[in-house]
């Protein structure tokens, strides 16, 4: 195992800058998740750690070793991709043993390592089958097995579950997490999936356009997003945003929405009187009240566990989630009361968080 240190890392493809100087400290034994919109540079960064892309600036270290100019096979890492191609003419056992055989490892060591990985991944009864005789989830486990047998210092995962159906994804998600708790191998995991990011990572790195927007534990990012982009990106359904004006006149600060509705500003909000702001509140932090944000119900979705309500306030879409059951007809006017202690405030221009 080893830490991975990424310092001021830059990447261009031709003249096009893709990564603009990225810094990430990945601790030994940790599980770090990279998220961000399509095209922001997640796979590129992962491939640079693996040695599959050249580094155009900055430095990557694995443990104490600077690896910028080290070929992939000397970096002691294993990568699991979205499109893990198993060799169709080889059994599960041979697929898992392949990289070790290639490295001329002796037969007894290969057998021990394959057996151990197969036990960890519950693949023992499947060792003599061919890939076509396996389910999607089993194939994905073989792909993981190929990485495990190499006993690398670092695992890199690039959306390894995105080809699986919803149910398998959930199952594999816990398996990978359990695997990490067991092996404690430093892992970097790229995903589009909110829930994977929140549940698997010790740390989440949110990227946008080749830059890091925020790094923190899942709950830090959820509770205290540094800017409106992170606030909108982390959490599903996403945070609601209401444009308004900060009012400092008189007693406590308030946010005046476009229709004149006034909401108390979150405690410790900086900013100045008259500043254009965006008030943020998560769907589960809204309750029904006599006062609050007047909203028209558009769609009601009872899931059994809770009730999801999509509504509209002055042209702004809002979503609310209630634990209780409700039965509003579309068009009903309701008032949504945000939980002040969990409200967020951003500058409308820069998107930066205003709450201290
Ligand atoms: N070999 C290449 N040559 C030129 N441009 C490339 C190359 N590989 C990637 N890019 C560009 O670099 C940017 C980052 O791509 P990358 O694959 O890292 O994004 P990503 O964050 O992994 O996206 P996704 O979530 O869609 O997988 C994109 O604009 C992409 O078009
Ligand atoms: Mg990608």
Short mmCIF file of C-alpha atoms and ligand atoms in Angstrom, two decimals:
data_model
loop_
_atom_site.label_atom_id
_atom_site.label_comp_id
_atom_site.label_asym_id
_atom_site.label_seq_id
_atom_site.Cartn_x
_atom_site.Cartn_y
_atom_site.Cartn_z
CA UNK A 1 0.00 0.00 0.00
CA UNK A 2 1.04 3.58 -0.54
CA UNK A 3 -0.16 7.13 -0.59
CA UNK A 4 -0.64 8.93 -3.90
CA UNK A 5 0.34 12.59 -4.09
CA UNK A 6 -0.82 14.68 -7.01
CA UNK A 7 0.76 18.13 -7.15
CA UNK A 8 0.05 20.84 -9.70
CA UNK A 9 -0.68 18.23 -12.34
CA UNK A 10 -1.39 19.54 -15.83
CA UNK A 11 -2.48 17.87 -19.02
CA UNK A 12 -2.97 19.08 -22.59
CA UNK A 13 -4.21 17.15 -25.56
CA UNK A 14 -2.49 19.00 -28.39
CA UNK A 15 -3.10 22.69 -27.69
CA UNK A 16 -6.16 22.03 -25.57
CA UNK A 17 -5.60 22.28 -21.82
CA UNK A 18 -7.55 19.54 -20.04
CA UNK A 19 -6.21 19.60 -16.47
CA UNK A 20 -5.14 23.00 -15.15
CA UNK A 21 -3.03 22.14 -12.11
CA UNK A 22 -4.66 19.56 -9.90
CA UNK A 23 -3.64 18.88 -6.28
CA UNK A 24 -4.91 15.83 -4.41
CA UNK A 25 -3.46 14.11 -1.35
CA UNK A 26 -4.55 10.50 -1.32
CA UNK A 27 -3.70 8.89 1.97
CA UNK A 28 -2.29 5.42 2.35
CA UNK A 29 -5.16 2.94 2.69
CA UNK A 30 -7.89 5.46 1.88
CA UNK A 31 -10.74 5.24 -0.61
CA UNK A 32 -10.97 8.41 -2.69
CA UNK A 33 -13.82 9.03 -5.11
CA UNK A 34 -13.49 11.37 -8.11
CA UNK A 35 -16.75 12.86 -9.40
CA UNK A 36 -17.63 15.56 -11.89
CA UNK A 37 -19.53 16.14 -15.12
CA UNK A 38 -18.70 14.23 -18.26
CA UNK A 39 -15.50 15.49 -19.89
CA UNK A 40 -14.09 17.19 -16.77
CA UNK A 41 -10.94 15.04 -16.83
CA UNK A 42 -11.56 12.21 -14.34
CA UNK A 43 -10.43 9.36 -16.58
CA UNK A 44 -7.51 11.39 -17.85
CA UNK A 45 -6.27 11.95 -14.30
CA UNK A 46 -6.70 8.28 -13.45
CA UNK A 47 -4.81 7.27 -16.57
CA UNK A 48 -2.02 9.64 -15.61
CA UNK A 49 -1.72 7.95 -12.21
CA UNK A 50 -1.60 4.62 -14.04
CA UNK A 51 1.07 5.86 -16.44
CA UNK A 52 -1.14 5.53 -19.52
CA UNK A 53 -1.04 9.28 -20.25
CA UNK A 54 1.93 11.61 -20.16
CA UNK A 55 2.09 14.33 -17.53
CA UNK A 56 2.58 17.86 -18.96
CA UNK A 57 3.26 19.61 -15.66
CA UNK A 58 3.45 18.98 -11.93
CA UNK A 59 4.26 15.74 -10.21
CA UNK A 60 2.67 12.44 -9.22
CA UNK A 61 4.20 10.41 -6.39
CA UNK A 62 3.24 6.92 -5.30
CA UNK A 63 4.56 6.60 -1.78
CA UNK A 64 7.88 8.45 -1.86
CA UNK A 65 8.55 7.60 -5.50
CA UNK A 66 8.12 10.22 -8.19
CA UNK A 67 6.47 8.27 -11.01
CA UNK A 68 6.15 10.92 -13.75
CA UNK A 69 8.52 9.08 -16.04
CA UNK A 70 7.95 5.53 -14.81
CA UNK A 71 6.28 3.09 -17.23
CA UNK A 72 2.91 1.63 -16.11
CA UNK A 73 4.25 -1.81 -15.24
CA UNK A 74 6.74 -0.37 -12.77
CA UNK A 75 4.14 1.65 -10.86
CA UNK A 76 2.66 -1.29 -8.98
CA UNK A 77 -0.95 -0.34 -9.56
CA UNK A 78 -3.95 -2.25 -10.90
CA UNK A 79 -6.80 -0.68 -12.84
CA UNK A 80 -10.37 -1.88 -13.25
CA UNK A 81 -12.24 -0.29 -16.17
CA UNK A 82 -15.87 0.08 -17.15
CA UNK A 83 -15.27 -2.20 -20.13
CA UNK A 84 -13.31 -4.95 -18.48
CA UNK A 85 -12.58 -7.36 -21.31
CA UNK A 86 -12.13 -10.89 -20.02
CA UNK A 87 -10.41 -13.36 -22.34
CA UNK A 88 -13.36 -15.41 -23.65
CA UNK A 89 -11.33 -18.55 -24.40
CA UNK A 90 -9.83 -18.69 -20.91
CA UNK A 91 -11.41 -19.99 -17.71
CA UNK A 92 -11.97 -17.72 -14.72
CA UNK A 93 -8.84 -19.22 -13.16
CA UNK A 94 -6.70 -18.46 -16.22
CA UNK A 95 -8.16 -14.99 -16.61
CA UNK A 96 -7.18 -14.22 -13.03
CA UNK A 97 -3.75 -15.82 -13.38
CA UNK A 98 -2.94 -14.15 -16.68
CA UNK A 99 -0.94 -11.13 -15.50
CA UNK A 100 1.02 -13.26 -13.03
CA UNK A 101 1.83 -15.83 -15.71
CA UNK A 102 2.94 -13.01 -17.98
CA UNK A 103 5.27 -11.81 -15.23
CA UNK A 104 6.68 -15.38 -15.05
CA UNK A 105 5.52 -15.92 -11.49
CA UNK A 106 5.99 -19.54 -10.39
CA UNK A 107 3.01 -21.88 -10.58
CA UNK A 108 2.65 -22.46 -6.82
CA UNK A 109 2.53 -18.73 -6.08
CA UNK A 110 -0.01 -18.17 -8.86
CA UNK A 111 -2.23 -20.95 -7.48
CA UNK A 112 -2.09 -19.52 -3.97
CA UNK A 113 -2.86 -15.98 -5.10
CA UNK A 114 -5.70 -16.99 -7.42
CA UNK A 115 -7.20 -19.19 -4.72
CA UNK A 116 -7.02 -16.39 -2.17
CA UNK A 117 -8.59 -13.83 -4.51
CA UNK A 118 -11.30 -16.32 -5.50
CA UNK A 119 -12.14 -16.87 -1.84
CA UNK A 120 -12.38 -13.14 -1.16
CA UNK A 121 -14.66 -12.66 -4.16
CA UNK A 122 -16.71 -15.86 -3.74
CA UNK A 123 -15.49 -17.13 -7.09
CA UNK A 124 -14.18 -20.52 -5.96
CA UNK A 125 -17.07 -22.54 -7.45
CA UNK A 126 -16.70 -20.67 -10.74
CA UNK A 127 -12.95 -21.04 -11.31
CA UNK A 128 -13.31 -23.54 -14.16
CA UNK A 129 -16.08 -21.72 -16.01
CA UNK A 130 -15.68 -19.52 -19.07
CA UNK A 131 -16.77 -15.84 -19.10
CA UNK A 132 -19.83 -16.61 -21.27
CA UNK A 133 -21.10 -18.90 -18.48
CA UNK A 134 -21.13 -16.06 -15.93
CA UNK A 135 -23.59 -13.32 -14.98
CA UNK A 136 -22.63 -9.66 -15.36
CA UNK A 137 -21.84 -9.32 -11.68
CA UNK A 138 -19.73 -12.48 -11.66
CA UNK A 139 -17.76 -11.22 -14.65
CA UNK A 140 -17.19 -7.94 -12.88
CA UNK A 141 -15.88 -9.88 -9.89
CA UNK A 142 -13.44 -11.75 -12.12
CA UNK A 143 -12.21 -8.39 -13.40
CA UNK A 144 -11.65 -7.35 -9.79
CA UNK A 145 -9.96 -10.69 -9.15
CA UNK A 146 -7.45 -9.97 -11.87
CA UNK A 147 -6.58 -6.75 -10.07
CA UNK A 148 -6.42 -8.34 -6.61
CA UNK A 149 -4.03 -11.17 -7.52
CA UNK A 150 -1.43 -8.58 -8.40
CA UNK A 151 -1.48 -7.32 -4.83
CA UNK A 152 -0.84 -3.77 -6.01
CA UNK A 153 0.00 -0.70 -3.95
CA UNK A 154 -2.97 1.15 -5.46
CA UNK A 155 -6.27 0.18 -7.11
CA UNK A 156 -7.69 2.49 -9.75
CA UNK A 157 -11.34 2.08 -10.72
CA UNK A 158 -12.90 3.88 -13.68
CA UNK A 159 -16.69 3.55 -13.41
CA UNK A 160 -16.42 -0.21 -12.94
CA UNK A 161 -20.13 -0.68 -12.24
CA UNK A 162 -21.71 1.46 -14.92
CA UNK A 163 -22.47 -1.49 -17.22
CA UNK A 164 -24.40 -3.37 -14.56
CA UNK A 165 -28.13 -3.15 -13.90
CA UNK A 166 -29.36 -1.20 -10.88
CA UNK A 167 -29.66 -4.14 -8.52
CA UNK A 168 -26.24 -5.57 -9.31
CA UNK A 169 -24.68 -2.17 -8.93
CA UNK A 170 -25.95 -1.92 -5.39
CA UNK A 171 -24.66 -5.40 -4.57
CA UNK A 172 -21.24 -4.80 -6.15
CA UNK A 173 -21.00 -1.42 -4.44
CA UNK A 174 -21.11 -3.07 -1.03
CA UNK A 175 -18.75 -5.80 -2.22
CA UNK A 176 -16.12 -3.30 -3.30
CA UNK A 177 -16.50 -1.41 -0.04
CA UNK A 178 -16.17 -4.60 1.96
CA UNK A 179 -13.17 -5.60 -0.10
CA UNK A 180 -11.53 -2.31 0.71
CA UNK A 181 -12.25 -2.68 4.41
CA UNK A 182 -10.57 -6.05 4.24
CA UNK A 183 -7.54 -5.36 2.05
CA UNK A 184 -7.14 -1.64 2.89
CA UNK A 185 -5.44 -1.04 -0.45
CA UNK A 186 -5.31 2.64 -1.39
CA UNK A 187 -8.09 3.11 -3.94
CA UNK A 188 -9.10 5.84 -6.37
CA UNK A 189 -12.59 5.39 -7.77
CA UNK A 190 -14.20 7.39 -10.58
CA UNK A 191 -17.98 7.46 -10.78
CA UNK A 192 -20.96 9.41 -12.10
CA UNK A 193 -23.16 7.89 -9.45
CA UNK A 194 -24.13 10.11 -6.52
CA UNK A 195 -24.87 7.27 -4.19
CA UNK A 196 -21.64 5.44 -4.99
CA UNK A 197 -19.71 8.62 -4.28
CA UNK A 198 -21.49 9.28 -0.99
CA UNK A 199 -21.41 5.75 0.34
CA UNK A 200 -18.04 4.43 -0.81
CA UNK A 201 -15.58 7.27 -0.35
CA UNK A 202 -13.64 8.36 2.72
CA UNK A 203 -13.04 11.42 0.64
CA UNK A 204 -14.74 12.88 -2.43
CA UNK A 205 -12.98 15.10 -4.95
CA UNK A 206 -15.38 17.15 -7.06
CA UNK A 207 -13.92 18.20 -10.40
CA UNK A 208 -15.17 20.58 -13.07
CA UNK A 209 -13.46 21.56 -16.34
CA UNK A 210 -10.09 20.20 -15.28
CA UNK A 211 -10.08 21.89 -11.88
CA UNK A 212 -10.93 20.77 -8.38
CA UNK A 213 -13.97 22.50 -6.93
CA UNK A 214 -13.83 20.94 -3.47
CA UNK A 215 -12.31 18.02 -1.59
CA UNK A 216 -13.74 16.63 1.63
CA UNK A 217 -15.54 13.81 3.36
CA UNK A 218 -18.94 12.97 1.83
CA UNK A 219 -20.84 14.65 4.65
CA UNK A 220 -18.60 17.74 4.65
CA UNK A 221 -19.45 18.24 1.00
CA UNK A 222 -23.11 17.57 1.60
CA UNK A 223 -23.41 19.84 4.64
CA UNK A 224 -21.00 22.63 3.71
CA UNK A 225 -20.52 22.81 -0.05
CA UNK A 226 -17.94 25.50 -0.87
CA UNK A 227 -19.91 26.81 -3.83
CA UNK A 228 -23.14 26.47 -5.75
CA UNK A 229 -21.66 23.98 -8.21
CA UNK A 230 -20.73 21.46 -5.49
CA UNK A 231 -24.04 22.13 -3.73
CA UNK A 232 -25.93 21.23 -6.89
CA UNK A 233 -23.72 18.31 -7.81
CA UNK A 234 -23.68 16.42 -4.51
CA UNK A 235 -27.07 15.10 -3.39
CA UNK A 236 -29.98 13.54 -5.21
CA UNK A 237 -32.58 14.92 -5.71
CA UNK A 238 -30.44 18.04 -6.00
CA UNK A 239 -30.47 21.08 -3.75
CA UNK A 240 -33.07 23.74 -4.58
CA UNK A 241 -31.77 27.18 -5.53
CA UNK A 242 -33.82 30.36 -5.20
CA UNK A 243 -32.52 33.68 -6.51
CA UNK A 244 -32.98 36.65 -4.17
CA UNK A 245 -31.54 39.76 -2.60
CA UNK A 246 -29.83 39.98 0.76
CA UNK A 247 -31.48 42.48 3.13
CA UNK A 248 -29.46 43.65 6.12
CA UNK A 249 -31.66 46.59 7.05
CA UNK A 250 -33.20 46.39 10.51
CA UNK A 251 -32.65 43.33 12.72
CA UNK A 252 -31.59 39.91 11.49
CA UNK A 253 -30.54 39.50 7.85
CA UNK A 254 -33.13 38.21 5.42
CA UNK A 255 -33.24 37.00 1.86
CA UNK A 256 -35.96 38.58 -0.25
CA UNK A 257 -37.11 36.31 -3.07
CA UNK A 258 -38.29 37.70 -6.42
CA UNK A 259 -41.96 37.63 -5.37
CA UNK A 260 -41.23 39.53 -2.15
CA UNK A 261 -41.26 36.47 0.12
CA UNK A 262 -38.73 36.99 2.91
CA UNK A 263 -36.77 34.14 4.44
CA UNK A 264 -34.42 34.54 7.41
CA UNK A 265 -30.83 34.40 6.13
CA UNK A 266 -28.69 31.56 7.49
CA UNK A 267 -26.86 32.59 10.66
CA UNK A 268 -23.35 33.87 10.00
CA UNK A 269 -24.07 34.88 6.41
CA UNK A 270 -21.58 37.45 5.26
CA UNK A 271 -22.44 39.67 2.34
CA UNK A 272 -23.92 43.13 2.17
CA UNK A 273 -27.34 44.71 1.94
CA UNK A 274 -28.68 44.54 -1.60
CA UNK A 275 -26.31 41.75 -2.70
CA UNK A 276 -27.70 39.31 -5.27
CA UNK A 277 -27.66 35.88 -3.70
CA UNK A 278 -28.89 32.34 -4.22
CA UNK A 279 -30.66 30.68 -1.32
CA UNK A 280 -30.09 26.92 -1.20
CA UNK A 281 -32.22 24.34 0.59
CA UNK A 282 -32.22 20.57 0.19
CA UNK A 283 -35.49 18.76 -0.63
CA UNK A 284 -35.50 16.91 2.70
CA UNK A 285 -35.05 20.16 4.65
CA UNK A 286 -38.41 21.56 3.57
CA UNK A 287 -41.56 21.17 5.65
CA UNK A 288 -45.12 22.24 5.02
CA UNK A 289 -46.12 25.43 6.80
CA UNK A 290 -48.59 28.31 6.79
CA UNK A 291 -45.78 30.60 5.75
CA UNK A 292 -42.64 30.01 3.71
CA UNK A 293 -42.07 29.71 -0.01
CA UNK A 294 -45.41 29.70 -1.87
CA UNK A 295 -45.27 26.89 -4.42
CA UNK A 296 -47.64 25.19 -6.83
CA UNK A 297 -47.60 21.40 -6.85
CA UNK A 298 -46.70 19.99 -10.27
CA UNK A 299 -46.14 16.27 -9.68
CA UNK A 300 -46.56 14.02 -6.68
CA UNK A 301 -44.55 10.81 -6.44
CA UNK A 302 -45.26 8.54 -3.50
CA UNK A 303 -42.46 5.93 -3.26
CA UNK A 304 -43.99 4.14 -0.31
CA UNK A 305 -41.14 5.15 1.98
CA UNK A 306 -41.65 8.86 1.36
CA UNK A 307 -43.43 11.39 -0.83
CA UNK A 308 -41.55 13.33 -3.47
CA UNK A 309 -43.20 16.57 -4.54
CA UNK A 310 -42.10 18.58 -7.55
CA UNK A 311 -43.39 22.15 -7.42
CA UNK A 312 -42.87 25.56 -8.97
CA UNK A 313 -42.22 28.90 -7.33
CA UNK A 314 -42.14 31.90 -9.66
CA UNK A 315 -40.75 29.86 -12.52
CA UNK A 316 -38.19 28.11 -10.30
CA UNK A 317 -38.53 24.33 -10.01
CA UNK A 318 -38.43 23.09 -6.43
CA UNK A 319 -38.44 19.59 -5.07
CA UNK A 320 -39.41 18.49 -1.61
CA UNK A 321 -39.30 15.10 0.07
CA UNK A 322 -41.59 14.33 2.97
CA UNK A 323 -41.49 11.28 5.20
CA UNK A 324 -45.27 11.49 5.60
CA UNK A 325 -47.78 10.68 2.90
CA UNK A 326 -49.61 13.49 1.12
CA UNK A 327 -52.19 13.59 -1.57
CA UNK A 328 -52.10 17.04 -3.19
CA UNK A 329 -53.82 17.56 -6.50
CA UNK A 330 -51.58 19.13 -9.17
CA UNK A 331 -51.95 22.91 -8.99
CA UNK A 332 -52.46 23.00 -5.21
CA UNK A 333 -50.74 25.96 -3.53
CA UNK A 334 -48.54 24.89 -0.63
CA UNK A 335 -46.03 26.76 1.53
CA UNK A 336 -42.58 25.26 1.96
CA UNK A 337 -40.69 26.18 5.08
CA UNK A 338 -36.90 25.68 4.84
CA UNK A 339 -34.96 24.48 7.86
CA UNK A 340 -32.95 27.62 8.62
CA UNK A 341 -30.13 25.79 10.40
CA UNK A 342 -29.47 23.78 7.25
CA UNK A 343 -29.97 26.49 4.65
CA UNK A 344 -27.16 27.63 2.35
CA UNK A 345 -26.37 31.00 0.82
CA UNK A 346 -24.25 31.69 -2.25
CA UNK A 347 -23.18 34.84 -4.06
CA UNK A 348 -25.22 34.97 -7.27
CA UNK A 349 -22.26 36.14 -9.34
CA UNK A 350 -19.35 33.99 -8.14
CA UNK A 351 -21.37 31.09 -6.74
CA UNK A 352 -19.16 31.08 -3.62
CA UNK A 353 -20.64 30.11 -0.27
CA UNK A 354 -21.49 33.10 1.95
CA UNK A 355 -22.23 31.35 5.21
CA UNK A 356 -19.19 31.44 7.47
N1 LIG B 1 -6.79 11.06 -26.37
C1 LIG B 1 -7.42 12.23 -26.35
N2 LIG B 1 -7.19 13.18 -27.29
C2 LIG B 1 -7.81 14.39 -27.24
N3 LIG B 1 -8.70 14.73 -26.29
C3 LIG B 1 -8.97 13.84 -25.33
C4 LIG B 1 -8.36 12.54 -25.30
N4 LIG B 1 -8.83 11.87 -24.23
C5 LIG B 1 -9.69 12.71 -23.61
N5 LIG B 1 -9.78 13.88 -24.26
C6 LIG B 1 -10.59 15.04 -23.85
O1 LIG B 1 -10.23 15.38 -22.53
C7 LIG B 1 -11.36 15.78 -21.76
C8 LIG B 1 -11.42 14.95 -20.50
O2 LIG B 1 -11.74 13.62 -20.85
P1 LIG B 1 -11.94 12.48 -19.77
O3 LIG B 1 -12.12 11.21 -20.50
O4 LIG B 1 -10.84 12.56 -18.78
O5 LIG B 1 -13.30 12.94 -19.08
P2 LIG B 1 -14.14 12.22 -17.93
O6 LIG B 1 -14.23 13.21 -16.82
O7 LIG B 1 -13.58 10.89 -17.63
O8 LIG B 1 -15.58 12.11 -18.63
P3 LIG B 1 -16.67 10.92 -18.55
O9 LIG B 1 -17.39 11.17 -17.27
O10 LIG B 1 -17.53 11.20 -19.74
O11 LIG B 1 -15.97 9.61 -18.62
C9 LIG B 1 -12.55 15.66 -22.68
O12 LIG B 1 -12.83 16.92 -23.20
C10 LIG B 1 -12.06 14.72 -23.78
O13 LIG B 1 -12.71 14.98 -24.98
MG1 LIG B 2 -14.28 8.93 -17.94
#
